[in-house]
């Protein structure tokens, strides 16, 4: 199975049309058709349902397309990182949870690129579960995750600062006039919760009981879309401060009391072999924070 054939397959998946894929790749249509047939024969599965010129991925094709995306992303990152001279160059891929503590990482990136201008950084906004999966496959070098999260499989560096938990509510809500909210105020409310693993367990710990009395009406992995649900009146979003700018908006962030906070960590897979660019980034971040690397 050649990388060239996987790129043909990826192009056809993007267009679901062999003619357009061939034109974009500057390859003849019969060449791509023959390569796809050979690929299906090699794999022993049908990747596309064919209805005339219309193509549709089979279930096996959907799975294979996902895997090919991961394989080619890892290949491209690897090639970028090994084609080095004496200067440090390459791409550092960081999966990021939403947190204003990411500013600390951003400042390190600024310093790093001044020292090594040929280093590029690719940021992917996602949640802790996706970060964990991509770190395992090697498509991410690092992840920025919010606690609580299971870090047993990772080495990590604790980032400075904490974010406070609270409720994102419409300005029209009766709660919007409050300076703070207690956990009791969340009972019998329609809540929108983060999908991150451990959030519900964290709520149970806060409440000190196994069945808090509130109604989960939706979940989110990134807060912006959740804020639109709040604006639409679907429910109130339990979140951390500093992510959504509520100035001149129809939303208000109200902190919880007693004060409930969460920290942020940079994580990477144990025994990971870093590219020169990734190693330079980690060394700079540790120096900026004057913190030891932790297992």
Short mmCIF file of C-alpha atoms in Angstrom, two decimals, residues 44-262:
data_model
loop_
_atom_site.label_atom_id
_atom_site.label_comp_id
_atom_site.label_asym_id
_atom_site.label_seq_id
_atom_site.Cartn_x
_atom_site.Cartn_y
_atom_site.Cartn_z
CA UNK A 44 -10.45 -7.22 0.50
CA UNK A 45 -13.30 -4.73 1.06
CA UNK A 46 -15.47 -2.39 -0.98
CA UNK A 47 -14.65 1.22 -0.14
CA UNK A 48 -17.23 2.94 -2.37
CA UNK A 49 -20.77 2.23 -3.47
CA UNK A 50 -20.86 3.26 -7.12
CA UNK A 51 -24.03 4.54 -8.76
CA UNK A 52 -22.96 5.76 -12.17
CA UNK A 53 -20.65 8.70 -11.56
CA UNK A 54 -21.92 9.15 -8.03
CA UNK A 55 -19.78 7.66 -5.25
CA UNK A 56 -20.71 7.00 -1.65
CA UNK A 57 -18.40 5.63 1.06
CA UNK A 58 -19.33 2.26 2.52
CA UNK A 59 -19.02 1.68 6.26
CA UNK A 60 -15.60 0.14 5.63
CA UNK A 61 -14.75 3.13 3.45
CA UNK A 62 -15.74 5.57 6.20
CA UNK A 63 -13.48 3.79 8.69
CA UNK A 64 -10.60 3.55 6.21
CA UNK A 65 -10.94 7.26 5.31
CA UNK A 66 -10.61 8.22 8.97
CA UNK A 67 -7.51 6.05 9.33
CA UNK A 68 -5.96 7.42 6.13
CA UNK A 69 -6.41 10.98 7.40
CA UNK A 70 -4.47 10.04 10.54
CA UNK A 71 -1.77 8.18 8.58
CA UNK A 72 -1.16 11.01 6.11
CA UNK A 73 -1.20 13.69 8.82
CA UNK A 74 1.41 11.76 10.79
CA UNK A 75 3.46 11.16 7.62
CA UNK A 76 3.44 14.83 6.66
CA UNK A 77 4.40 15.91 10.17
CA UNK A 78 7.22 13.36 10.28
CA UNK A 79 8.63 14.42 6.91
CA UNK A 80 8.44 18.07 7.91
CA UNK A 81 10.35 17.39 11.11
CA UNK A 82 13.13 15.20 9.69
CA UNK A 83 13.99 17.53 6.82
CA UNK A 84 16.15 19.68 9.05
CA UNK A 85 19.43 21.52 8.73
CA UNK A 86 21.49 22.83 11.63
CA UNK A 87 18.66 25.25 12.34
CA UNK A 88 15.75 23.84 14.34
CA UNK A 89 12.71 23.62 12.10
CA UNK A 90 9.53 21.62 11.76
CA UNK A 91 5.94 21.65 12.98
CA UNK A 92 4.70 21.31 16.55
CA UNK A 93 1.07 20.14 16.74
CA UNK A 94 -0.81 21.05 19.93
CA UNK A 95 -4.37 20.00 20.74
CA UNK A 96 -5.97 22.66 22.93
CA UNK A 97 -8.87 22.72 25.33
CA UNK A 98 -10.44 26.13 25.79
CA UNK A 99 -8.69 27.97 28.60
CA UNK A 100 -7.41 31.49 29.10
CA UNK A 101 -4.35 29.84 30.68
CA UNK A 102 -3.36 29.01 27.09
CA UNK A 103 -1.95 32.54 27.02
CA UNK A 104 1.03 31.09 28.90
CA UNK A 105 1.64 28.64 26.03
CA UNK A 106 1.13 31.40 23.48
CA UNK A 107 3.85 33.51 25.09
CA UNK A 108 6.25 30.56 24.90
CA UNK A 109 5.40 30.10 21.21
CA UNK A 110 6.25 33.76 20.61
CA UNK A 111 9.64 33.33 22.33
CA UNK A 112 10.31 30.07 20.49
CA UNK A 113 9.62 31.53 17.06
CA UNK A 114 11.91 34.47 17.75
CA UNK A 115 14.70 32.00 18.52
CA UNK A 116 13.77 29.47 15.81
CA UNK A 117 11.82 31.26 13.06
CA UNK A 118 11.54 28.08 10.99
CA UNK A 119 9.39 26.35 13.61
CA UNK A 120 5.68 26.36 12.85
CA UNK A 121 2.95 25.64 15.39
CA UNK A 122 -0.36 24.00 14.45
CA UNK A 123 -3.16 24.48 17.00
CA UNK A 124 -6.24 22.25 17.03
CA UNK A 125 -9.10 23.28 19.34
CA UNK A 126 -10.76 20.18 20.78
CA UNK A 127 -11.57 18.43 24.05
CA UNK A 128 -9.54 16.22 26.37
CA UNK A 129 -10.85 12.92 25.00
CA UNK A 130 -9.85 13.82 21.42
CA UNK A 131 -6.49 15.09 22.65
CA UNK A 132 -5.87 11.77 24.40
CA UNK A 133 -6.69 9.81 21.23
CA UNK A 134 -4.46 11.95 18.99
CA UNK A 135 -1.54 11.83 21.41
CA UNK A 136 -1.71 8.04 21.31
CA UNK A 137 -1.58 7.98 17.49
CA UNK A 138 1.20 10.59 17.39
CA UNK A 139 -0.73 13.15 15.33
CA UNK A 140 -0.49 15.59 18.25
CA UNK A 141 2.83 16.34 19.94
CA UNK A 142 1.21 17.92 22.99
CA UNK A 143 -2.18 18.62 24.49
CA UNK A 144 -3.42 21.42 26.72
CA UNK A 145 -6.07 19.94 29.01
CA UNK A 146 -8.26 21.21 31.81
CA UNK A 147 -8.56 19.36 35.09
CA UNK A 148 -10.13 17.09 36.08
CA UNK A 149 -8.64 14.70 33.53
CA UNK A 150 -6.87 11.36 33.79
CA UNK A 151 -3.13 11.95 33.20
CA UNK A 152 -1.95 8.45 34.16
CA UNK A 153 -0.86 7.69 30.58
CA UNK A 154 0.97 10.98 30.15
CA UNK A 155 3.86 13.05 31.31
CA UNK A 156 2.79 16.59 32.04
CA UNK A 157 3.74 20.10 33.02
CA UNK A 158 1.37 22.07 35.22
CA UNK A 159 0.68 25.53 33.81
CA UNK A 160 0.39 28.50 36.17
CA UNK A 161 -2.94 30.07 36.95
CA UNK A 162 -6.44 28.81 37.60
CA UNK A 163 -9.83 29.38 36.01
CA UNK A 164 -13.01 29.83 38.02
CA UNK A 165 -16.18 27.85 37.44
CA UNK A 166 -19.49 29.59 36.97
CA UNK A 167 -22.69 29.73 34.96
CA UNK A 168 -23.20 31.43 31.60
CA UNK A 169 -26.73 32.87 31.56
CA UNK A 170 -28.74 35.31 29.40
CA UNK A 171 -28.91 38.89 30.66
CA UNK A 172 -32.69 38.48 30.60
CA UNK A 173 -32.52 35.67 33.17
CA UNK A 174 -33.51 36.28 36.78
CA UNK A 175 -30.09 34.89 37.73
CA UNK A 176 -28.26 37.62 35.77
CA UNK A 177 -28.55 40.13 38.62
CA UNK A 178 -26.68 37.86 41.04
CA UNK A 179 -23.02 38.47 41.99
CA UNK A 180 -22.48 34.78 42.58
CA UNK A 181 -24.34 31.48 42.60
CA UNK A 182 -24.23 28.56 45.00
CA UNK A 183 -24.45 24.90 44.04
CA UNK A 184 -27.97 24.91 45.44
CA UNK A 185 -28.90 27.54 42.82
CA UNK A 186 -28.11 24.99 40.08
CA UNK A 187 -30.73 22.54 41.32
CA UNK A 188 -33.82 22.20 39.11
CA UNK A 189 -32.09 24.22 36.35
CA UNK A 190 -31.55 23.12 32.75
CA UNK A 191 -27.79 22.84 32.41
CA UNK A 192 -25.44 22.54 29.44
CA UNK A 193 -22.30 20.61 30.46
CA UNK A 194 -18.90 19.98 28.93
CA UNK A 195 -18.46 16.56 27.33
CA UNK A 196 -15.03 16.23 28.95
CA UNK A 197 -14.58 13.01 30.87
CA UNK A 198 -14.80 13.57 34.61
CA UNK A 199 -17.06 16.66 34.62
CA UNK A 200 -20.11 14.85 36.01
CA UNK A 201 -17.94 13.12 38.60
CA UNK A 202 -16.53 16.54 39.55
CA UNK A 203 -20.07 17.86 40.04
CA UNK A 204 -20.92 14.94 42.29
CA UNK A 205 -17.82 15.69 44.35
CA UNK A 206 -18.82 19.35 44.62
CA UNK A 207 -22.32 18.42 45.73
CA UNK A 208 -21.14 15.63 48.00
CA UNK A 209 -23.83 13.29 46.70
CA UNK A 210 -24.27 10.90 43.79
CA UNK A 211 -27.44 12.40 42.27
CA UNK A 212 -27.41 16.24 42.13
CA UNK A 213 -30.84 17.66 41.34
CA UNK A 214 -30.42 19.35 37.98
CA UNK A 215 -31.36 18.52 34.40
CA UNK A 216 -28.68 18.11 31.73
CA UNK A 217 -30.30 19.26 28.47
CA UNK A 218 -27.19 19.41 26.23
CA UNK A 219 -23.43 18.88 26.20
CA UNK A 220 -20.61 20.68 24.39
CA UNK A 221 -16.97 20.21 23.48
CA UNK A 222 -16.28 23.86 22.61
CA UNK A 223 -18.02 26.65 24.52
CA UNK A 224 -18.85 29.01 21.65
CA UNK A 225 -21.68 26.85 20.30
CA UNK A 226 -22.88 26.22 23.85
CA UNK A 227 -23.10 30.00 24.32
CA UNK A 228 -25.48 30.14 21.34
CA UNK A 229 -27.66 27.54 23.06
CA UNK A 230 -27.68 29.78 26.14
CA UNK A 231 -28.68 32.79 24.00
CA UNK A 232 -31.48 30.71 22.47
CA UNK A 233 -32.84 29.86 25.92
CA UNK A 234 -32.02 26.14 25.85
CA UNK A 235 -30.32 26.22 29.26
CA UNK A 236 -27.44 27.62 31.29
CA UNK A 237 -23.85 26.57 30.48
CA UNK A 238 -21.60 25.44 33.32
CA UNK A 239 -18.15 26.60 32.24
CA UNK A 240 -14.96 28.40 33.24
CA UNK A 241 -14.42 32.13 33.03
CA UNK A 242 -12.47 33.99 30.38
CA UNK A 243 -13.52 31.89 27.36
CA UNK A 244 -16.58 33.80 26.18
CA UNK A 245 -16.28 37.59 26.02
CA UNK A 246 -19.58 38.74 27.52
CA UNK A 247 -18.91 42.46 27.05
CA UNK A 248 -21.61 44.03 24.89
CA UNK A 249 -23.35 40.66 24.54
CA UNK A 250 -26.63 39.20 25.75
CA UNK A 251 -24.81 36.86 28.16
CA UNK A 252 -23.44 37.14 31.70
CA UNK A 253 -20.90 34.91 33.49
CA UNK A 254 -21.73 34.43 37.19
CA UNK A 255 -19.07 32.69 39.35
CA UNK A 256 -19.90 29.92 41.79
CA UNK A 257 -19.31 30.21 45.50
CA UNK A 258 -17.60 28.68 47.42
CA UNK A 259 -14.91 29.47 44.86
CA UNK A 260 -14.42 26.45 42.56
CA UNK A 261 -11.42 26.51 40.24
CA UNK A 262 -9.59 24.27 37.80
#
